[in-house]
mmCIF file of C-alpha atoms in Angstrom:
data_model
loop_
_atom_site.group_PDB
_atom_site.id
_atom_site.type_symbol
_atom_site.label_atom_id
_atom_site.label_comp_id
_atom_site.label_asym_id
_atom_site.label_seq_id
_atom_site.Cartn_x
_atom_site.Cartn_y
_atom_site.Cartn_z
ATOM 1 C CA MET V 5 -46.754 -65.058 51.571
ATOM 2 C CA GLU V 6 -49.919 -63.163 52.412
ATOM 3 C CA GLN V 7 -52.101 -64.393 55.238
ATOM 4 C CA ALA V 8 -55.709 -65.248 54.607
ATOM 5 C CA GLY V 9 -58.186 -62.448 55.178
ATOM 6 C CA GLN V 10 -55.714 -59.743 54.595
ATOM 7 C CA THR V 11 -55.958 -57.325 51.664
ATOM 8 C CA PRO V 12 -52.792 -57.263 49.665
ATOM 9 C CA GLY V 13 -50.761 -54.165 50.560
ATOM 10 C CA LYS V 14 -50.284 -51.351 47.983
ATOM 11 C CA PRO V 15 -46.778 -51.316 46.733
ATOM 12 C CA ASP V 16 -44.475 -48.703 48.253
ATOM 13 C CA ASP V 17 -44.574 -45.777 45.792
ATOM 14 C CA THR V 18 -41.678 -44.198 47.554
ATOM 15 C CA GLY V 19 -39.195 -46.876 46.639
ATOM 16 C CA LEU V 20 -36.366 -46.577 44.086
ATOM 17 C CA GLY V 21 -38.426 -48.132 41.249
ATOM 18 C CA ALA V 22 -41.263 -45.611 41.739
ATOM 19 C CA ARG V 23 -38.893 -42.702 41.746
ATOM 20 C CA LEU V 24 -37.195 -43.892 38.485
ATOM 21 C CA VAL V 25 -40.611 -44.232 36.836
ATOM 22 C CA ALA V 26 -41.643 -40.759 38.053
ATOM 23 C CA LEU V 27 -38.435 -39.180 36.730
ATOM 24 C CA GLY V 28 -38.704 -40.868 33.349
ATOM 25 C CA GLY V 29 -35.485 -42.823 33.740
ATOM 26 C CA LEU V 30 -32.046 -42.246 35.106
ATOM 27 C CA GLU V 31 -30.710 -38.695 34.436
ATOM 28 C CA LEU V 32 -27.254 -37.106 34.812
ATOM 29 C CA GLY V 33 -26.855 -35.721 38.316
ATOM 30 C CA GLU V 34 -29.582 -37.936 39.892
ATOM 31 C CA PHE V 35 -27.235 -40.211 41.761
ATOM 32 C CA THR V 36 -27.634 -38.096 44.899
ATOM 33 C CA SER V 37 -29.700 -39.633 47.646
ATOM 34 C CA VAL V 38 -33.437 -39.202 47.162
ATOM 35 C CA PRO V 39 -35.380 -38.494 50.394
ATOM 36 C CA SER V 40 -37.953 -41.028 51.311
ATOM 37 C CA GLY V 41 -41.628 -40.088 51.186
ATOM 38 C CA PRO V 42 -43.550 -38.717 54.219
ATOM 39 C CA PRO V 43 -44.398 -41.175 56.929
ATOM 40 C CA GLY V 44 -47.671 -42.923 56.849
ATOM 41 C CA GLY V 45 -47.445 -43.951 53.197
ATOM 42 C CA ALA V 46 -48.629 -40.585 51.752
ATOM 43 C CA PRO V 47 -47.899 -40.239 48.077
ATOM 44 C CA ALA V 48 -44.644 -38.428 47.236
ATOM 45 C CA PRO V 49 -44.949 -34.957 45.747
ATOM 46 C CA GLU V 50 -44.298 -34.513 41.996
ATOM 47 C CA PRO V 51 -40.539 -34.035 41.475
ATOM 48 C CA VAL V 52 -39.652 -30.676 39.960
ATOM 49 C CA ALA V 53 -35.855 -30.349 40.133
ATOM 50 C CA PRO V 54 -35.020 -33.260 37.807
ATOM 51 C CA ALA V 55 -37.208 -31.796 35.023
ATOM 52 C CA ARG V 56 -35.445 -28.445 35.429
ATOM 53 C CA ASN V 57 -32.133 -30.270 35.223
ATOM 54 C CA ARG V 58 -33.207 -31.865 31.977
ATOM 55 C CA THR V 59 -34.125 -28.468 30.572
ATOM 56 C CA LEU V 60 -30.748 -27.049 31.563
ATOM 57 C CA LEU V 61 -28.927 -30.015 30.038
ATOM 58 C CA ILE V 62 -30.843 -29.639 26.755
ATOM 59 C CA SER V 63 -30.131 -25.888 26.634
ATOM 60 C CA ALA V 64 -26.459 -26.498 27.328
ATOM 61 C CA GLY V 65 -26.345 -29.124 24.575
ATOM 62 C CA VAL V 66 -27.946 -26.743 22.088
ATOM 63 C CA ALA V 67 -25.477 -23.993 23.029
ATOM 64 C CA VAL V 68 -22.543 -26.361 22.567
ATOM 65 C CA ALA V 69 -23.885 -27.438 19.171
ATOM 66 C CA VAL V 70 -24.325 -23.824 18.041
ATOM 67 C CA LEU V 71 -20.793 -22.917 19.155
ATOM 68 C CA ALA V 72 -19.410 -25.984 17.415
ATOM 69 C CA PHE V 73 -21.283 -25.048 14.203
ATOM 70 C CA PHE V 74 -19.963 -21.488 14.157
ATOM 71 C CA GLY V 75 -16.460 -22.652 15.093
ATOM 72 C CA THR V 76 -16.426 -25.148 12.218
ATOM 73 C CA ALA V 77 -17.728 -22.512 9.796
ATOM 74 C CA ALA V 78 -15.060 -20.041 10.860
ATOM 75 C CA TYR V 79 -12.351 -22.713 10.472
ATOM 76 C CA LEU V 80 -13.530 -23.624 6.965
ATOM 77 C CA PHE V 81 -13.688 -19.956 5.944
ATOM 78 C CA VAL V 82 -10.119 -19.285 7.132
ATOM 79 C CA ASN V 83 -8.595 -22.452 5.660
ATOM 80 C CA VAL V 84 -10.701 -22.943 2.537
ATOM 81 C CA GLY V 85 -12.478 -19.773 1.500
ATOM 82 C CA GLY V 86 -9.875 -17.197 2.478
ATOM 83 C CA THR V 87 -6.827 -16.458 4.540
ATOM 84 C CA SER V 88 -6.523 -14.549 7.699
ATOM 85 C CA PRO V 89 -4.166 -11.567 7.407
ATOM 86 C CA GLN V 90 -2.270 -12.681 10.487
ATOM 87 C CA SER V 91 -1.858 -16.308 9.370
ATOM 88 C CA ALA V 92 -1.469 -15.800 5.586
ATOM 89 C CA ALA V 93 1.463 -17.715 4.120
ATOM 90 C CA PRO V 94 4.371 -15.513 3.037
ATOM 91 C CA PRO V 95 4.595 -14.862 -0.736
ATOM 92 C CA PRO V 96 6.893 -17.190 -2.667
ATOM 93 C CA PRO V 97 10.411 -15.878 -3.214
ATOM 94 C CA ARG V 98 11.031 -14.116 -6.505
ATOM 95 C CA LYS V 99 12.911 -15.970 -9.153
ATOM 96 C CA PRO V 100 16.425 -14.642 -9.551
ATOM 97 C CA ALA V 101 16.935 -12.529 -12.623
ATOM 98 C CA PRO V 102 18.566 -14.545 -15.416
ATOM 99 C CA ALA V 103 22.257 -13.992 -15.677
ATOM 100 C CA ALA V 104 23.428 -12.018 -18.665
ATOM 101 C CA SER V 105 24.306 -14.358 -21.489
ATOM 102 C CA ALA V 106 27.986 -14.845 -21.940
ATOM 103 C CA ALA V 107 29.476 -12.745 -24.687
ATOM 104 C CA LEU V 108 30.136 -14.629 -27.883
ATOM 105 C CA PRO V 109 33.811 -15.292 -28.451
ATOM 106 C CA THR V 110 35.531 -12.870 -30.776
ATOM 107 C CA GLY V 111 38.538 -13.421 -32.944
ATOM 108 C CA PRO V 112 39.651 -16.539 -34.802
ATOM 109 C CA GLN V 113 38.320 -19.845 -33.480
ATOM 110 C CA PRO V 114 40.041 -23.261 -33.791
ATOM 111 C CA ILE V 115 38.476 -26.257 -35.511
ATOM 112 C CA ASN V 116 39.506 -29.438 -33.721
ATOM 113 C CA GLN V 117 39.737 -31.660 -36.762
ATOM 114 C CA GLY V 118 42.015 -31.995 -39.724
ATOM 115 C CA VAL V 119 41.541 -30.372 -43.109
ATOM 116 C CA ARG V 120 39.851 -32.768 -45.534
ATOM 117 C CA THR V 121 38.423 -30.769 -48.448
ATOM 118 C CA GLU V 122 38.696 -27.373 -50.111
ATOM 119 C CA ASP V 123 35.483 -26.342 -48.345
ATOM 120 C CA ASP V 124 37.328 -26.736 -45.041
ATOM 121 C CA LEU V 125 39.968 -24.275 -46.217
ATOM 122 C CA HIS V 126 37.325 -21.725 -47.265
ATOM 123 C CA LEU V 127 36.408 -21.484 -43.565
ATOM 124 C CA VAL V 128 39.787 -19.886 -42.893
ATOM 125 C CA CYS V 129 38.386 -16.785 -44.659
ATOM 126 C CA GLN V 130 35.527 -16.805 -42.126
ATOM 127 C CA ASN V 131 37.679 -16.527 -38.983
ATOM 128 C CA TRP V 132 38.465 -20.220 -38.395
ATOM 129 C CA TYR V 133 41.753 -22.107 -38.366
ATOM 130 C CA TYR V 134 43.066 -25.679 -38.037
ATOM 131 C CA PRO V 135 45.742 -26.217 -35.373
ATOM 132 C CA SER V 136 46.530 -29.647 -36.832
ATOM 133 C CA ALA V 137 47.391 -28.242 -40.285
ATOM 134 C CA PRO V 138 51.028 -28.099 -41.459
ATOM 135 C CA ARG V 139 52.927 -25.146 -40.019
ATOM 136 C CA LEU V 140 54.607 -22.542 -42.185
ATOM 137 C CA ARG V 141 58.236 -23.635 -42.356
ATOM 138 C CA SER V 142 61.295 -21.800 -43.534
ATOM 139 C CA SER V 143 61.868 -24.005 -46.544
ATOM 140 C CA ALA V 144 59.796 -23.406 -49.708
ATOM 141 C CA PRO V 145 57.422 -24.071 -51.284
ATOM 142 C CA HIS V 146 54.510 -23.087 -49.086
ATOM 143 C CA PRO V 147 51.354 -24.596 -50.588
ATOM 144 C CA ILE V 148 48.482 -22.112 -50.960
ATOM 145 C CA LEU V 149 44.785 -22.209 -51.831
ATOM 146 C CA ILE V 150 43.079 -19.078 -53.207
ATOM 147 C CA SER V 151 39.502 -18.652 -51.899
ATOM 148 C CA GLU V 152 37.400 -16.134 -53.840
ATOM 149 C CA ASP V 153 33.962 -14.878 -52.814
ATOM 150 C CA GLY V 154 31.186 -14.990 -55.387
ATOM 151 C CA GLY V 155 30.253 -11.313 -55.218
ATOM 152 C CA PRO V 156 27.372 -9.526 -53.488
ATOM 153 C CA GLU V 157 24.686 -11.786 -54.984
ATOM 154 C CA VAL V 158 26.379 -15.079 -54.042
ATOM 155 C CA GLU V 159 26.820 -16.498 -50.544
ATOM 156 C CA TYR V 160 29.449 -19.139 -51.278
ATOM 157 C CA ARG V 161 33.183 -19.129 -51.998
ATOM 158 C CA THR V 162 35.053 -20.828 -54.828
ATOM 159 C CA THR V 163 38.595 -22.023 -55.330
ATOM 160 C CA ARG V 164 40.664 -20.080 -57.833
ATOM 161 C CA THR V 165 43.714 -21.712 -59.363
ATOM 162 C CA LEU V 166 46.482 -19.807 -61.152
ATOM 163 C CA ASN V 167 46.784 -22.287 -64.002
ATOM 164 C CA GLN V 168 49.961 -20.884 -65.565
ATOM 165 C CA ALA V 169 51.799 -20.992 -62.223
ATOM 166 C CA ALA V 170 50.452 -24.384 -61.251
ATOM 167 C CA PHE V 171 50.621 -26.398 -64.466
ATOM 168 C CA SER V 172 53.283 -24.816 -66.717
ATOM 169 C CA GLY V 173 56.175 -26.108 -64.620
ATOM 170 C CA GLY V 174 56.980 -29.256 -62.681
ATOM 171 C CA SER V 175 55.322 -31.196 -59.885
ATOM 172 C CA GLU V 176 56.719 -28.835 -57.272
ATOM 173 C CA ASP V 177 54.792 -25.895 -58.802
ATOM 174 C CA ARG V 178 51.630 -27.970 -58.819
ATOM 175 C CA ARG V 179 52.063 -28.885 -55.169
ATOM 176 C CA ALA V 180 52.581 -25.188 -54.348
ATOM 177 C CA TRP V 181 49.727 -23.599 -56.352
ATOM 178 C CA ALA V 182 47.215 -26.446 -56.543
ATOM 179 C CA PRO V 183 47.917 -28.457 -53.378
ATOM 180 C CA GLU V 184 45.962 -31.273 -51.839
ATOM 181 C CA PRO V 185 43.793 -29.587 -49.134
ATOM 182 C CA PRO V 186 45.365 -31.365 -46.113
ATOM 183 C CA LYS V 187 48.831 -30.164 -47.194
ATOM 184 C CA ALA V 188 47.977 -26.455 -47.608
ATOM 185 C CA GLN V 189 49.897 -24.099 -45.331
ATOM 186 C CA LEU V 190 48.337 -20.820 -46.578
ATOM 187 C CA VAL V 191 44.921 -19.545 -47.661
ATOM 188 C CA ALA V 192 44.564 -16.346 -49.726
ATOM 189 C CA CYS V 193 41.121 -14.729 -49.337
ATOM 190 C CA LEU V 194 40.031 -12.503 -52.236
ATOM 191 C CA ASP V 195 36.940 -10.428 -51.338
ATOM 192 C CA LEU V 196 35.033 -7.810 -53.300
ATOM 193 C CA THR V 197 34.646 -4.711 -51.120
ATOM 194 C CA GLY V 198 32.754 -2.319 -53.405
ATOM 195 C CA PRO V 199 32.476 -0.544 -56.757
ATOM 196 C CA GLY V 200 34.760 2.073 -58.266
ATOM 197 C CA ARG V 201 34.128 4.337 -61.250
ATOM 198 C CA LYS V 202 32.181 3.191 -64.254
ATOM 199 C CA VAL V 203 34.199 1.653 -67.087
ATOM 200 C CA ARG V 204 31.614 0.830 -69.824
ATOM 201 C CA ASP V 205 28.283 -0.831 -70.614
ATOM 202 C CA CYS V 206 28.195 -4.525 -71.389
ATOM 203 C CA LYS V 207 25.423 -6.081 -73.526
ATOM 204 C CA SER V 208 24.259 -9.657 -73.413
ATOM 205 C CA ASP V 209 21.218 -10.618 -75.501
ATOM 206 C CA SER V 210 18.541 -8.089 -74.463
ATOM 207 C CA LYS V 211 20.288 -7.069 -71.239
ATOM 208 C CA THR V 212 22.669 -4.149 -70.799
ATOM 209 C CA LEU V 213 24.629 -3.821 -67.559
ATOM 210 C CA PRO V 214 27.242 -1.275 -66.442
ATOM 211 C CA LEU V 215 30.768 -2.479 -65.830
ATOM 212 C CA VAL V 216 32.508 -0.678 -62.945
ATOM 213 C CA GLU V 217 35.892 -1.044 -61.300
ATOM 214 C CA GLY V 218 35.921 -3.827 -58.774
ATOM 215 C CA LYS V 219 37.573 -2.971 -55.468
ATOM 216 C CA TYR V 220 39.028 -5.976 -53.649
ATOM 217 C CA ARG V 221 40.966 -6.962 -50.562
ATOM 218 C CA LEU V 222 43.494 -9.790 -50.584
ATOM 219 C CA THR V 223 44.284 -11.313 -47.174
ATOM 220 C CA VAL V 224 46.617 -14.273 -46.608
ATOM 221 C CA TYR V 225 46.467 -16.413 -43.455
ATOM 222 C CA GLU V 226 48.418 -19.340 -42.080
ATOM 223 C CA VAL V 227 45.986 -22.275 -41.893
ATOM 224 C CA ALA V 228 47.366 -23.611 -38.594
ATOM 225 C CA SER V 229 47.206 -20.348 -36.624
ATOM 226 C CA HIS V 230 45.191 -17.775 -38.617
ATOM 227 C CA ARG V 231 48.252 -15.535 -38.489
ATOM 228 C CA LYS V 232 47.863 -12.756 -41.085
ATOM 229 C CA LEU V 233 50.731 -12.508 -43.569
ATOM 230 C CA ILE V 234 49.344 -10.202 -46.299
ATOM 231 C CA ASP V 235 46.571 -7.587 -46.225
ATOM 232 C CA LYS V 236 46.389 -5.695 -49.512
ATOM 233 C CA ALA V 237 43.747 -3.610 -51.303
ATOM 234 C CA LEU V 238 43.668 -3.837 -55.093
ATOM 235 C CA THR V 239 41.534 -2.919 -58.096
ATOM 236 C CA GLY V 240 40.464 -5.452 -60.703
ATOM 237 C CA ALA V 241 42.528 -4.880 -63.843
ATOM 238 C CA ASP V 242 40.422 -6.980 -66.209
ATOM 239 C CA ARG V 243 38.121 -4.369 -67.789
ATOM 240 C CA ALA V 244 36.782 -6.461 -70.630
ATOM 241 C CA CYS V 245 33.095 -7.337 -70.730
ATOM 242 C CA PRO V 246 32.492 -10.946 -69.719
ATOM 243 C CA PHE V 247 31.778 -13.409 -72.527
ATOM 244 C CA VAL V 248 28.736 -14.688 -70.624
ATOM 245 C CA ILE V 249 26.725 -12.683 -68.098
ATOM 246 C CA LEU V 250 25.312 -14.959 -65.438
ATOM 247 C CA ASN V 251 21.878 -14.402 -63.928
ATOM 248 C CA SER V 252 23.576 -14.265 -60.519
ATOM 249 C CA ALA V 253 25.600 -11.225 -61.576
ATOM 250 C CA GLY V 254 22.955 -8.797 -60.321
ATOM 251 C CA ASP V 255 22.517 -5.351 -61.835
ATOM 252 C CA THR V 256 26.211 -4.378 -61.903
ATOM 253 C CA LEU V 257 29.354 -5.995 -63.315
ATOM 254 C CA TYR V 258 32.747 -5.572 -61.596
ATOM 255 C CA SER V 259 36.155 -5.658 -63.221
ATOM 256 C CA ALA V 260 37.941 -8.868 -62.261
ATOM 257 C CA VAL V 261 41.370 -9.366 -60.713
ATOM 258 C CA LYS V 262 43.796 -10.878 -63.211
ATOM 259 C CA ASP V 263 45.881 -13.955 -62.445
ATOM 260 C CA ARG V 264 49.042 -11.901 -62.927
ATOM 261 C CA GLN V 265 47.961 -9.488 -60.208
ATOM 262 C CA LEU V 266 47.538 -12.341 -57.751
ATOM 263 C CA TYR V 267 50.784 -14.019 -58.705
ATOM 264 C CA ASP V 268 52.764 -10.798 -58.237
ATOM 265 C CA LEU V 269 51.356 -10.420 -54.699
ATOM 266 C CA LEU V 270 51.692 -14.059 -53.656
ATOM 267 C CA HIS V 271 54.698 -15.682 -55.251
ATOM 268 C CA THR V 272 57.262 -14.489 -52.702
ATOM 269 C CA ARG V 273 55.204 -16.076 -49.904
ATOM 270 C CA VAL V 274 54.724 -19.313 -51.812
ATOM 271 C CA GLU V 275 57.982 -19.889 -53.668
ATOM 272 C CA ASP V 276 60.671 -18.277 -51.490
#
């Protein structure tokens, strides 16, 4: 309490509150002891050092920000925009060169099923065989199917039956020369290999075609093993012009192989 007649004293400007006001608030590094003002209550001089400290702190903060900016930019450039030569990832390994494809098998190939139709037996002439087919035994007869190609203009094979051998005798001849496909032991492949000399011209309606000697190869195989039993070249002995000239005949006619020719080459294998 103030006593009567006394003028209230001026607050002490040198106290802690006055110094905080003069410095504009508490700053980093201002926790050191602040000297008290001069004796006699004289006003304290304007502080200079704290303002300089603030300037230094601001400059340091700006420098840190600039360094951080450039550091971030450099990081983004290295990791996003490009790669540093020293830290570039190694190139991916090369794919191994593909291995050379395995060579296709050569030679006769087995068919792992039984013979069902004549078409199955025609495959024997195309390098196939049927291990489950009846084996060639010592006792006759040995049933045979004759597979004939259709010539250069035809891509399929047909069955040829020697009618006189198959149907002029008994049931045993029929089983030998016109067998059921699953019971065949042999296949005779008759293939046209080329032309010989010209024989004559053959006319049919408005078409005239040359007839030349037909050159053939007769090959006989065992159905169960593709073992070759006969390999014979022969010339077609039928030199007569055909009664009908098919459109599939092409531009040249070939003399045909007679039934007697085939029988003379095959009967010992079939009947003995």
